[in-house]
């Protein structure tokens, strides 16, 4: 859970080096960072719009975080240059993915959702982590949401454990 947003961030660092989608000049920020409307920007827009469609309040916050990641990752990529950026991204991705799989194995004792539906896992993971953090502080998209979700999660965990026990016996 801790590594989901860094995985997105470092992916955006690498996507900074993709060609621009439009023949426009890049946007230069005050710190000499350069924003390019490229694949990283497109992914950011898709993620942001998807999150806003899921939930207006939390989705708007997630969209802001996505755009912050895009701007910050563009700045990092611009400063590092491709020859160093890909090495930093590779090391970060290896570290974060290792942390994700260890976290799932040790704390949740189950495979990550990545193995169930790859596209959904990549798209939903950052939003799910944000919702988890917001729910810790009492956020609910509607009254009773957390209670219903907890009941459903408990039921699915029970079902999963029963299936696992049947396979063992």
Tab-separated table of N, CA and C in Angstrom:
chain	number	residue	atom	x	y	z
A	1	UNK	N	0.824	-1.183	0.000
A	1	UNK	CA	0.000	0.000	0.000
A	1	UNK	C	0.874	1.255	0.000
A	2	UNK	N	1.969	1.219	0.716
A	2	UNK	CA	2.862	2.372	0.778
A	2	UNK	C	3.537	2.665	-0.554
A	3	UNK	N	3.634	1.662	-1.403
A	3	UNK	CA	4.441	1.805	-2.606
A	3	UNK	C	3.634	2.133	-3.860
A	4	UNK	N	2.320	2.194	-3.770
A	4	UNK	CA	1.488	2.382	-4.959
A	4	UNK	C	1.729	3.736	-5.622
A	5	UNK	N	1.661	4.815	-4.855
A	5	UNK	CA	1.872	6.140	-5.449
A	5	UNK	C	3.300	6.312	-5.953
A	6	UNK	N	4.337	5.810	-5.250
A	6	UNK	CA	5.686	5.891	-5.831
A	6	UNK	C	5.831	5.105	-7.134
A	7	UNK	N	5.105	3.992	-7.270
A	7	UNK	CA	5.134	3.241	-8.528
A	7	UNK	C	4.559	4.104	-9.647
A	8	UNK	N	3.433	4.762	-9.384
A	8	UNK	CA	2.841	5.665	-10.378
A	8	UNK	C	3.800	6.810	-10.694
A	9	UNK	N	4.360	7.416	-9.669
A	9	UNK	CA	5.269	8.553	-9.845
A	9	UNK	C	6.456	8.175	-10.727
A	10	UNK	N	7.110	7.059	-10.418
A	10	UNK	CA	8.294	6.677	-11.188
A	10	UNK	C	7.935	6.242	-12.604
A	11	UNK	N	6.742	5.680	-12.794
A	11	UNK	CA	6.290	5.372	-14.155
A	11	UNK	C	6.140	6.669	-14.952
A	12	UNK	N	5.609	7.706	-14.307
A	12	UNK	CA	5.471	9.001	-14.976
A	12	UNK	C	6.833	9.619	-15.282
A	13	UNK	N	7.823	9.369	-14.440
A	13	UNK	CA	9.182	9.849	-14.738
A	13	UNK	C	9.643	9.255	-16.063
A	14	UNK	N	9.455	7.964	-16.237
A	14	UNK	CA	9.879	7.308	-17.472
A	14	UNK	C	9.051	7.779	-18.667
A	15	UNK	N	7.747	7.962	-18.468
A	15	UNK	CA	6.883	8.414	-19.563
A	15	UNK	C	7.188	9.846	-19.997
A	16	UNK	N	7.913	10.588	-19.182
A	16	UNK	CA	8.314	11.950	-19.551
A	16	UNK	C	9.116	11.945	-20.852
A	17	UNK	N	9.825	10.864	-21.102
A	17	UNK	CA	10.714	10.799	-22.260
A	17	UNK	C	10.024	10.283	-23.519
A	18	UNK	N	8.707	10.110	-23.481
A	18	UNK	CA	7.968	9.730	-24.684
A	18	UNK	C	7.741	10.975	-25.539
A	19	UNK	N	7.516	10.787	-26.842
A	19	UNK	CA	7.346	11.956	-27.717
A	19	UNK	C	6.076	12.737	-27.385
A	20	UNK	N	6.070	14.035	-27.676
A	20	UNK	CA	4.873	14.850	-27.428
A	20	UNK	C	3.696	14.370	-28.278
A	21	UNK	N	2.496	14.516	-27.744
A	21	UNK	CA	1.292	14.137	-28.482
A	21	UNK	C	0.909	15.198	-29.508
A	22	UNK	N	1.300	16.430	-29.254
A	22	UNK	CA	0.958	17.555	-30.120
A	22	UNK	C	2.235	18.280	-30.525
A	23	UNK	N	2.173	18.980	-31.634
A	23	UNK	CA	3.326	19.757	-32.091
A	23	UNK	C	3.326	21.144	-31.467
A	24	UNK	N	3.277	21.188	-30.175
A	24	UNK	CA	3.316	22.474	-29.480
A	24	UNK	C	4.629	22.584	-28.719
A	25	UNK	N	4.932	23.767	-28.325
A	25	UNK	CA	6.166	23.924	-27.553
A	25	UNK	C	5.907	23.484	-26.112
A	26	UNK	N	6.916	22.934	-25.474
A	26	UNK	CA	6.749	22.510	-24.082
A	26	UNK	C	6.474	23.703	-23.166
A	27	UNK	N	5.905	23.421	-22.027
A	27	UNK	CA	5.599	24.449	-21.032
A	27	UNK	C	6.779	24.509	-20.063
A	28	UNK	N	7.396	25.665	-19.944
A	28	UNK	CA	8.541	25.825	-19.051
A	28	UNK	C	8.058	26.470	-17.757
A	29	UNK	N	8.354	25.816	-16.637
A	29	UNK	CA	7.967	26.334	-15.327
A	29	UNK	C	9.059	27.238	-14.768
A	30	UNK	N	8.749	27.909	-13.683
A	30	UNK	CA	9.680	28.874	-13.091
A	30	UNK	C	10.997	28.251	-12.630
A	31	UNK	N	10.994	26.963	-12.309
A	31	UNK	CA	12.245	26.326	-11.872
A	31	UNK	C	12.979	25.663	-13.039
A	32	UNK	N	12.631	26.057	-14.257
A	32	UNK	CA	13.224	25.561	-15.503
A	32	UNK	C	12.828	24.120	-15.803
A	33	UNK	N	11.836	23.596	-15.098
A	33	UNK	CA	11.291	22.291	-15.439
A	33	UNK	C	10.458	22.447	-16.701
A	34	UNK	N	10.377	21.374	-17.446
A	34	UNK	CA	9.650	21.412	-18.706
A	34	UNK	C	8.519	20.392	-18.658
A	35	UNK	N	7.298	20.864	-18.900
A	35	UNK	CA	6.148	19.966	-18.988
A	35	UNK	C	5.880	19.691	-20.460
A	36	UNK	N	5.749	18.426	-20.792
A	36	UNK	CA	5.491	18.026	-22.167
A	36	UNK	C	4.160	17.288	-22.190
A	37	UNK	N	3.292	17.653	-23.136
A	37	UNK	CA	2.009	16.959	-23.270
A	37	UNK	C	2.261	15.670	-24.053
A	38	UNK	N	2.628	14.634	-23.312
A	38	UNK	CA	3.013	13.358	-23.898
A	38	UNK	C	2.200	12.224	-23.275
A	39	UNK	N	2.702	11.005	-23.369
A	39	UNK	CA	1.989	9.845	-22.806
A	39	UNK	C	1.779	9.973	-21.304
A	40	UNK	N	2.741	10.527	-20.608
A	40	UNK	CA	2.590	10.732	-19.166
A	40	UNK	C	1.418	11.645	-18.860
A	41	UNK	N	1.287	12.702	-19.635
A	41	UNK	CA	0.160	13.626	-19.477
A	41	UNK	C	-1.153	12.915	-19.796
A	42	UNK	N	-1.170	12.135	-20.882
A	42	UNK	CA	-2.388	11.411	-21.274
A	42	UNK	C	-2.821	10.438	-20.176
A	43	UNK	N	-1.887	9.674	-19.637
A	43	UNK	CA	-2.212	8.758	-18.538
A	43	UNK	C	-2.746	9.524	-17.330
A	44	UNK	N	-2.138	10.657	-17.039
A	44	UNK	CA	-2.576	11.477	-15.910
A	44	UNK	C	-4.014	11.936	-16.105
A	45	UNK	N	-4.340	12.398	-17.295
A	45	UNK	CA	-5.706	12.859	-17.587
A	45	UNK	C	-6.694	11.703	-17.473
A	46	UNK	N	-6.338	10.545	-18.010
A	46	UNK	CA	-7.225	9.372	-17.936
A	46	UNK	C	-7.467	8.981	-16.479
A	47	UNK	N	-6.406	8.877	-15.707
A	47	UNK	CA	-6.539	8.542	-14.288
A	47	UNK	C	-7.404	9.575	-13.575
A	48	UNK	N	-7.117	10.859	-13.799
A	48	UNK	CA	-7.832	11.936	-13.106
A	48	UNK	C	-9.324	11.905	-13.430
A	49	UNK	N	-9.664	11.794	-14.701
A	49	UNK	CA	-11.081	11.767	-15.091
A	49	UNK	C	-11.782	10.530	-14.544
A	50	UNK	N	-11.110	9.399	-14.590
A	50	UNK	CA	-11.693	8.164	-14.073
A	50	UNK	C	-11.996	8.289	-12.584
A	51	UNK	N	-11.058	8.842	-11.831
A	51	UNK	CA	-11.245	8.989	-10.390
A	51	UNK	C	-12.371	9.963	-10.067
A	52	UNK	N	-12.470	11.041	-10.816
A	52	UNK	CA	-13.552	12.008	-10.588
A	52	UNK	C	-14.904	11.368	-10.889
A	53	UNK	N	-14.956	10.512	-11.914
A	53	UNK	CA	-16.211	9.811	-12.233
A	53	UNK	C	-16.600	8.830	-11.125
A	54	UNK	N	-15.616	8.233	-10.472
A	54	UNK	CA	-15.910	7.277	-9.403
A	54	UNK	C	-16.491	7.952	-8.169
A	55	UNK	N	-15.919	9.085	-7.789
A	55	UNK	CA	-16.360	9.786	-6.589
A	55	UNK	C	-15.905	11.237	-6.722
A	56	UNK	N	-16.857	12.152	-6.666
A	56	UNK	CA	-16.513	13.558	-6.917
A	56	UNK	C	-15.497	14.119	-5.922
A	57	UNK	N	-15.722	13.917	-4.636
A	57	UNK	CA	-14.827	14.509	-3.626
A	57	UNK	C	-13.456	13.827	-3.609
A	58	UNK	N	-13.448	12.541	-3.339
A	58	UNK	CA	-12.177	11.814	-3.280
A	58	UNK	C	-11.525	11.771	-4.660
A	59	UNK	N	-12.336	11.690	-5.696
A	59	UNK	CA	-11.813	11.675	-7.060
A	59	UNK	C	-11.112	12.966	-7.424
A	60	UNK	N	-11.670	14.087	-6.971
A	60	UNK	CA	-11.031	15.376	-7.230
A	60	UNK	C	-9.675	15.444	-6.524
A	61	UNK	N	-9.630	14.966	-5.293
A	61	UNK	CA	-8.359	14.936	-4.568
A	61	UNK	C	-7.362	14.013	-5.270
A	62	UNK	N	-7.835	12.846	-5.709
A	62	UNK	CA	-6.969	11.911	-6.430
A	62	UNK	C	-6.475	12.531	-7.732
A	63	UNK	N	-7.354	13.257	-8.422
A	63	UNK	CA	-6.961	13.924	-9.666
A	63	UNK	C	-5.868	14.956	-9.395
A	64	UNK	N	-6.036	15.725	-8.326
A	64	UNK	CA	-4.999	16.700	-7.955
A	64	UNK	C	-3.671	16.000	-7.668
A	65	UNK	N	-3.732	14.883	-6.954
A	65	UNK	CA	-2.512	14.130	-6.658
A	65	UNK	C	-1.869	13.592	-7.935
A	66	UNK	N	-2.698	13.136	-8.874
A	66	UNK	CA	-2.170	12.647	-10.150
A	66	UNK	C	-1.447	13.760	-10.902
A	67	UNK	N	-2.078	14.937	-10.968
A	67	UNK	CA	-1.438	16.052	-11.670
A	67	UNK	C	-0.192	16.526	-10.932
A	68	UNK	N	-0.226	16.497	-9.614
A	68	UNK	CA	0.974	16.832	-8.849
A	68	UNK	C	2.095	15.847	-9.190
A	69	UNK	N	1.758	14.561	-9.243
A	69	UNK	CA	2.758	13.546	-9.598
A	69	UNK	C	3.313	13.792	-10.995
A	70	UNK	N	2.441	14.164	-11.937
A	70	UNK	CA	2.892	14.417	-13.307
A	70	UNK	C	3.856	15.601	-13.358
A	71	UNK	N	3.491	16.697	-12.697
A	71	UNK	CA	4.352	17.889	-12.697
A	71	UNK	C	5.674	17.582	-11.991
A	72	UNK	N	5.600	16.965	-10.818
A	72	UNK	CA	6.817	16.665	-10.051
A	72	UNK	C	7.694	15.644	-10.774
A	73	UNK	N	7.074	14.625	-11.369
A	73	UNK	CA	7.864	13.620	-12.087
A	73	UNK	C	8.506	14.229	-13.329
A	74	UNK	N	7.820	15.166	-13.962
A	74	UNK	CA	8.407	15.864	-15.112
A	74	UNK	C	9.620	16.669	-14.679
A	75	UNK	N	9.513	17.308	-13.545
A	75	UNK	CA	10.630	18.089	-13.011
A	75	UNK	C	11.819	17.185	-12.690
A	76	UNK	N	11.547	16.070	-12.033
A	76	UNK	CA	12.611	15.121	-11.692
A	76	UNK	C	13.261	14.577	-12.967
A	77	UNK	N	12.435	14.159	-13.926
A	77	UNK	CA	12.956	13.597	-15.175
A	77	UNK	C	13.785	14.627	-15.938
A	78	UNK	N	13.302	15.856	-15.983
A	78	UNK	CA	14.017	16.920	-16.679
A	78	UNK	C	15.381	17.167	-16.045
A	79	UNK	N	15.440	17.134	-14.735
A	79	UNK	CA	16.710	17.380	-14.034
A	79	UNK	C	17.679	16.202	-14.176
A	80	UNK	N	17.141	14.974	-14.139
A	80	UNK	CA	18.014	13.804	-14.190
A	80	UNK	C	18.522	13.508	-15.595
A	81	UNK	N	17.683	13.747	-16.597
A	81	UNK	CA	18.032	13.322	-17.950
A	81	UNK	C	17.768	11.837	-18.092
A	82	UNK	N	17.597	11.386	-19.337
A	82	UNK	CA	17.193	10.004	-19.573
A	82	UNK	C	18.206	8.998	-19.039
A	83	UNK	N	19.498	9.257	-19.261
A	83	UNK	CA	20.519	8.262	-18.906
A	83	UNK	C	20.554	7.947	-17.411
A	84	UNK	N	20.204	8.895	-16.576
A	84	UNK	CA	20.143	8.633	-15.134
A	84	UNK	C	18.722	8.280	-14.691
A	85	UNK	N	17.726	8.892	-15.320
A	85	UNK	CA	16.328	8.689	-14.906
A	85	UNK	C	15.908	7.230	-15.004
A	86	UNK	N	16.261	6.555	-16.105
A	86	UNK	CA	15.801	5.173	-16.243
A	86	UNK	C	16.420	4.279	-15.172
A	87	UNK	N	17.639	4.602	-14.732
A	87	UNK	CA	18.278	3.810	-13.673
A	87	UNK	C	17.575	4.037	-12.330
A	88	UNK	N	17.239	5.281	-12.065
A	88	UNK	CA	16.514	5.609	-10.832
A	88	UNK	C	15.134	4.951	-10.852
A	89	UNK	N	14.465	5.015	-12.007
A	89	UNK	CA	13.141	4.396	-12.147
A	89	UNK	C	13.242	2.891	-11.959
A	90	UNK	N	14.217	2.270	-12.588
A	90	UNK	CA	14.382	0.818	-12.458
A	90	UNK	C	14.595	0.419	-11.000
A	91	UNK	N	15.503	1.093	-10.324
A	91	UNK	CA	15.765	0.782	-8.913
A	91	UNK	C	14.519	1.020	-8.060
A	92	UNK	N	13.831	2.125	-8.303
A	92	UNK	CA	12.620	2.449	-7.532
A	92	UNK	C	11.515	1.437	-7.786
A	93	UNK	N	11.313	1.084	-9.046
A	93	UNK	CA	10.268	0.119	-9.381
A	93	UNK	C	10.569	-1.242	-8.754
A	94	UNK	N	11.809	-1.683	-8.846
A	94	UNK	CA	12.171	-2.970	-8.232
A	94	UNK	C	11.942	-2.943	-6.724
A	95	UNK	N	12.365	-1.870	-6.085
A	95	UNK	CA	12.179	-1.733	-4.642
A	95	UNK	C	10.693	-1.704	-4.284
A	96	UNK	N	9.919	-0.891	-5.004
A	96	UNK	CA	8.488	-0.736	-4.687
A	96	UNK	C	7.696	-2.007	-4.964
A	97	UNK	N	7.966	-2.657	-6.109
A	97	UNK	CA	7.230	-3.889	-6.411
A	97	UNK	C	7.587	-4.993	-5.417
A	98	UNK	N	8.842	-5.054	-5.028
A	98	UNK	CA	9.242	-6.030	-4.009
A	98	UNK	C	8.494	-5.751	-2.710
A	99	UNK	N	8.450	-4.491	-2.325
A	99	UNK	CA	7.708	-4.104	-1.121
A	99	UNK	C	6.235	-4.443	-1.221
A	100	UNK	N	5.648	-4.229	-2.400
A	100	UNK	CA	4.230	-4.554	-2.600
A	100	UNK	C	3.978	-6.047	-2.393
A	101	UNK	N	4.791	-6.879	-3.048
A	101	UNK	CA	4.565	-8.321	-2.958
A	101	UNK	C	4.861	-8.854	-1.557
A	102	UNK	N	5.903	-8.345	-0.931
A	102	UNK	CA	6.190	-8.764	0.447
A	102	UNK	C	5.060	-8.316	1.372
A	103	UNK	N	4.605	-7.091	1.206
A	103	UNK	CA	3.501	-6.579	2.027
A	103	UNK	C	2.249	-7.416	1.884
A	104	UNK	N	1.929	-7.781	0.653
A	104	UNK	CA	0.744	-8.616	0.445
A	104	UNK	C	0.940	-9.997	1.057
A	105	UNK	N	2.120	-10.559	0.885
A	105	UNK	CA	2.368	-11.898	1.411
A	105	UNK	C	2.424	-11.944	2.926
A	106	UNK	N	3.092	-10.987	3.537
A	106	UNK	CA	3.294	-10.999	4.987
A	106	UNK	C	2.065	-10.494	5.733
A	107	UNK	N	1.530	-9.354	5.319
A	107	UNK	CA	0.455	-8.723	6.087
A	107	UNK	C	-0.942	-9.175	5.665
A	108	UNK	N	-1.162	-9.338	4.369
A	108	UNK	CA	-2.503	-9.721	3.914
A	108	UNK	C	-2.627	-11.216	3.683
A	109	UNK	N	-1.512	-11.882	3.543
A	109	UNK	CA	-1.479	-13.327	3.320
A	109	UNK	C	-2.292	-13.737	2.093
A	110	UNK	N	-2.188	-12.920	1.050
A	110	UNK	CA	-2.861	-13.258	-0.206
A	110	UNK	C	-2.152	-12.559	-1.348
A	111	UNK	N	-2.434	-13.025	-2.542
A	111	UNK	CA	-1.819	-12.441	-3.735
A	111	UNK	C	-2.414	-11.054	-3.991
A	112	UNK	N	-1.625	-10.155	-4.548
A	112	UNK	CA	-2.161	-8.825	-4.857
A	112	UNK	C	-3.206	-8.895	-5.966
A	113	UNK	N	-4.066	-7.891	-6.021
A	113	UNK	CA	-5.122	-7.830	-7.041
A	113	UNK	C	-4.529	-7.785	-8.440
A	114	UNK	N	-3.277	-7.443	-8.535
A	114	UNK	CA	-2.567	-7.382	-9.806
A	114	UNK	C	-2.717	-8.694	-10.569
A	115	UNK	N	-2.740	-9.798	-9.841
A	115	UNK	CA	-2.821	-11.106	-10.474
A	115	UNK	C	-4.234	-11.442	-10.944
A	116	UNK	N	-5.238	-10.729	-10.453
A	116	UNK	CA	-6.623	-10.972	-10.863
A	116	UNK	C	-6.969	-10.220	-12.141
A	117	UNK	N	-6.645	-8.955	-12.191
A	117	UNK	CA	-6.992	-8.106	-13.330
A	117	UNK	C	-5.943	-7.004	-13.433
A	118	UNK	N	-5.011	-7.175	-14.339
A	118	UNK	CA	-3.856	-6.287	-14.442
A	118	UNK	C	-4.251	-4.833	-14.698
A	119	UNK	N	-5.095	-4.602	-15.697
A	119	UNK	CA	-5.478	-3.225	-16.044
A	119	UNK	C	-6.218	-2.555	-14.887
A	120	UNK	N	-7.149	-3.270	-14.303
A	120	UNK	CA	-7.914	-2.711	-13.186
A	120	UNK	C	-7.001	-2.421	-11.999
A	121	UNK	N	-6.054	-3.308	-11.750
A	121	UNK	CA	-5.144	-3.109	-10.620
A	121	UNK	C	-4.318	-1.841	-10.805
A	122	UNK	N	-3.798	-1.622	-11.996
A	122	UNK	CA	-2.989	-0.425	-12.240
A	122	UNK	C	-3.819	0.845	-12.156
A	123	UNK	N	-5.039	0.799	-12.664
A	123	UNK	CA	-5.883	1.990	-12.667
A	123	UNK	C	-6.465	2.274	-11.284
A	124	UNK	N	-6.878	1.252	-10.573
A	124	UNK	CA	-7.579	1.446	-9.301
A	124	UNK	C	-6.664	1.561	-8.085
A	125	UNK	N	-5.469	1.021	-8.151
A	125	UNK	CA	-4.605	0.967	-6.962
A	125	UNK	C	-4.365	2.332	-6.313
A	126	UNK	N	-3.982	3.365	-7.062
A	126	UNK	CA	-3.761	4.658	-6.391
A	126	UNK	C	-5.029	5.202	-5.726
A	127	UNK	N	-6.164	5.043	-6.394
A	127	UNK	CA	-7.424	5.534	-5.828
A	127	UNK	C	-7.802	4.732	-4.587
A	128	UNK	N	-7.603	3.426	-4.648
A	128	UNK	CA	-7.902	2.566	-3.503
A	128	UNK	C	-7.064	2.975	-2.291
A	129	UNK	N	-5.787	3.223	-2.503
A	129	UNK	CA	-4.904	3.628	-1.405
A	129	UNK	C	-5.366	4.959	-0.820
A	130	UNK	N	-5.732	5.893	-1.682
A	130	UNK	CA	-6.224	7.185	-1.199
A	130	UNK	C	-7.514	6.998	-0.401
A	131	UNK	N	-8.437	6.179	-0.904
A	131	UNK	CA	-9.684	5.924	-0.170
A	131	UNK	C	-9.411	5.282	1.187
A	132	UNK	N	-8.445	4.368	1.227
A	132	UNK	CA	-8.069	3.749	2.506
A	132	UNK	C	-7.591	4.814	3.489
A	133	UNK	N	-6.747	5.704	3.013
A	133	UNK	CA	-6.228	6.771	3.881
A	133	UNK	C	-7.351	7.706	4.317
A	134	UNK	N	-8.221	8.076	3.388
A	134	UNK	CA	-9.332	8.975	3.722
A	134	UNK	C	-10.305	8.319	4.695
A	135	UNK	N	-10.569	7.024	4.503
A	135	UNK	CA	-11.505	6.339	5.404
A	135	UNK	C	-10.920	6.236	6.812
A	136	UNK	N	-9.607	6.173	6.917
A	136	UNK	CA	-8.953	6.177	8.231
A	136	UNK	C	-9.292	7.467	8.983
A	137	UNK	N	-9.462	8.547	8.234
A	137	UNK	CA	-9.808	9.839	8.837
A	137	UNK	C	-11.316	10.093	8.848
A	138	UNK	N	-12.109	9.042	8.539
A	138	UNK	CA	-13.558	9.136	8.657
A	138	UNK	C	-14.310	9.484	7.391
A	139	UNK	N	-13.631	9.540	6.241
A	139	UNK	CA	-14.326	9.877	4.993
A	139	UNK	C	-15.209	8.723	4.541
A	140	UNK	N	-16.414	9.047	4.123
A	140	UNK	CA	-17.334	8.087	3.513
A	140	UNK	C	-17.986	8.767	2.316
A	141	UNK	N	-17.997	8.111	1.149
A	141	UNK	CA	-18.682	8.700	-0.005
A	141	UNK	C	-20.172	8.928	0.273
A	142	UNK	N	-20.730	8.052	1.076
A	142	UNK	CA	-22.116	8.202	1.536
A	142	UNK	C	-22.221	7.518	2.895
A	143	UNK	N	-23.217	7.899	3.706
A	143	UNK	CA	-23.343	7.323	5.059
A	143	UNK	C	-23.478	5.795	5.024
A	144	UNK	N	-22.730	5.134	5.881
A	144	UNK	CA	-22.780	3.677	5.973
A	144	UNK	C	-21.853	2.955	5.010
A	145	UNK	N	-21.141	3.691	4.185
A	145	UNK	CA	-20.265	3.088	3.178
A	145	UNK	C	-19.208	2.191	3.821
A	146	UNK	N	-18.492	2.721	4.807
A	146	UNK	CA	-17.408	1.953	5.433
A	146	UNK	C	-17.918	0.678	6.085
A	147	UNK	N	-19.090	0.738	6.720
A	147	UNK	CA	-19.672	-0.443	7.359
A	147	UNK	C	-20.010	-1.501	6.318
A	148	UNK	N	-20.613	-1.083	5.213
A	148	UNK	CA	-20.974	-2.033	4.146
A	148	UNK	C	-19.737	-2.652	3.502
A	149	UNK	N	-18.743	-1.829	3.242
A	149	UNK	CA	-17.524	-2.339	2.615
A	149	UNK	C	-16.821	-3.315	3.548
A	150	UNK	N	-16.729	-2.983	4.826
A	150	UNK	CA	-16.079	-3.872	5.796
A	150	UNK	C	-16.802	-5.215	5.855
A	151	UNK	N	-18.136	-5.194	5.854
A	151	UNK	CA	-18.906	-6.441	5.884
A	151	UNK	C	-18.635	-7.273	4.630
A	152	UNK	N	-18.583	-6.618	3.482
A	152	UNK	CA	-18.322	-7.333	2.228
A	152	UNK	C	-16.901	-7.908	2.216
A	153	UNK	N	-15.945	-7.133	2.683
A	153	UNK	CA	-14.555	-7.606	2.740
A	153	UNK	C	-14.442	-8.801	3.674
A	154	UNK	N	-15.064	-8.712	4.843
A	154	UNK	CA	-15.030	-9.824	5.797
A	154	UNK	C	-15.639	-11.083	5.192
A	155	UNK	N	-16.753	-10.930	4.461
A	155	UNK	CA	-17.403	-12.075	3.822
A	155	UNK	C	-16.499	-12.687	2.751
A	156	UNK	N	-15.846	-11.847	1.963
A	156	UNK	CA	-14.966	-12.360	0.910
A	156	UNK	C	-13.726	-13.026	1.492
A	157	UNK	N	-13.190	-12.477	2.570
A	157	UNK	CA	-12.031	-13.098	3.219
A	157	UNK	C	-12.420	-14.459	3.777
A	158	UNK	N	-13.596	-14.540	4.383
A	158	UNK	CA	-14.080	-15.812	4.928
A	158	UNK	C	-14.229	-16.840	3.803
A	159	UNK	N	-14.826	-16.424	2.693
A	159	UNK	CA	-15.010	-17.317	1.546
A	159	UNK	C	-13.657	-17.766	0.993
A	160	UNK	N	-12.718	-16.845	0.895
A	160	UNK	CA	-11.384	-17.153	0.382
A	160	UNK	C	-10.683	-18.165	1.285
A	161	UNK	N	-10.792	-17.977	2.606
A	161	UNK	CA	-10.165	-18.899	3.558
A	161	UNK	C	-10.795	-20.282	3.473
A	162	UNK	N	-12.118	-20.330	3.293
A	162	UNK	CA	-12.800	-21.622	3.173
A	162	UNK	C	-12.343	-22.357	1.920
A	163	UNK	N	-12.211	-21.639	0.809
A	163	UNK	CA	-11.728	-22.258	-0.431
A	163	UNK	C	-10.301	-22.766	-0.256
A	164	UNK	N	-9.495	-21.984	0.430
A	164	UNK	CA	-8.100	-22.358	0.660
A	164	UNK	C	-8.028	-23.620	1.514
A	165	UNK	N	-8.874	-23.715	2.552
A	165	UNK	CA	-8.898	-24.894	3.417
A	165	UNK	C	-9.365	-26.128	2.656
A	166	UNK	N	-10.336	-25.961	1.731
A	166	UNK	CA	-10.817	-27.091	0.930
A	166	UNK	C	-9.714	-27.615	0.018
A	167	UNK	N	-8.905	-26.705	-0.534
A	167	UNK	CA	-7.806	-27.125	-1.406
A	167	UNK	C	-6.761	-27.915	-0.631
A	168	UNK	N	-6.534	-27.513	0.618
A	168	UNK	CA	-5.529	-28.186	1.450
A	168	UNK	C	-5.993	-29.587	1.836
A	169	UNK	N	-7.297	-29.732	2.148
A	169	UNK	CA	-7.798	-31.034	2.598
A	169	UNK	C	-8.235	-31.892	1.475
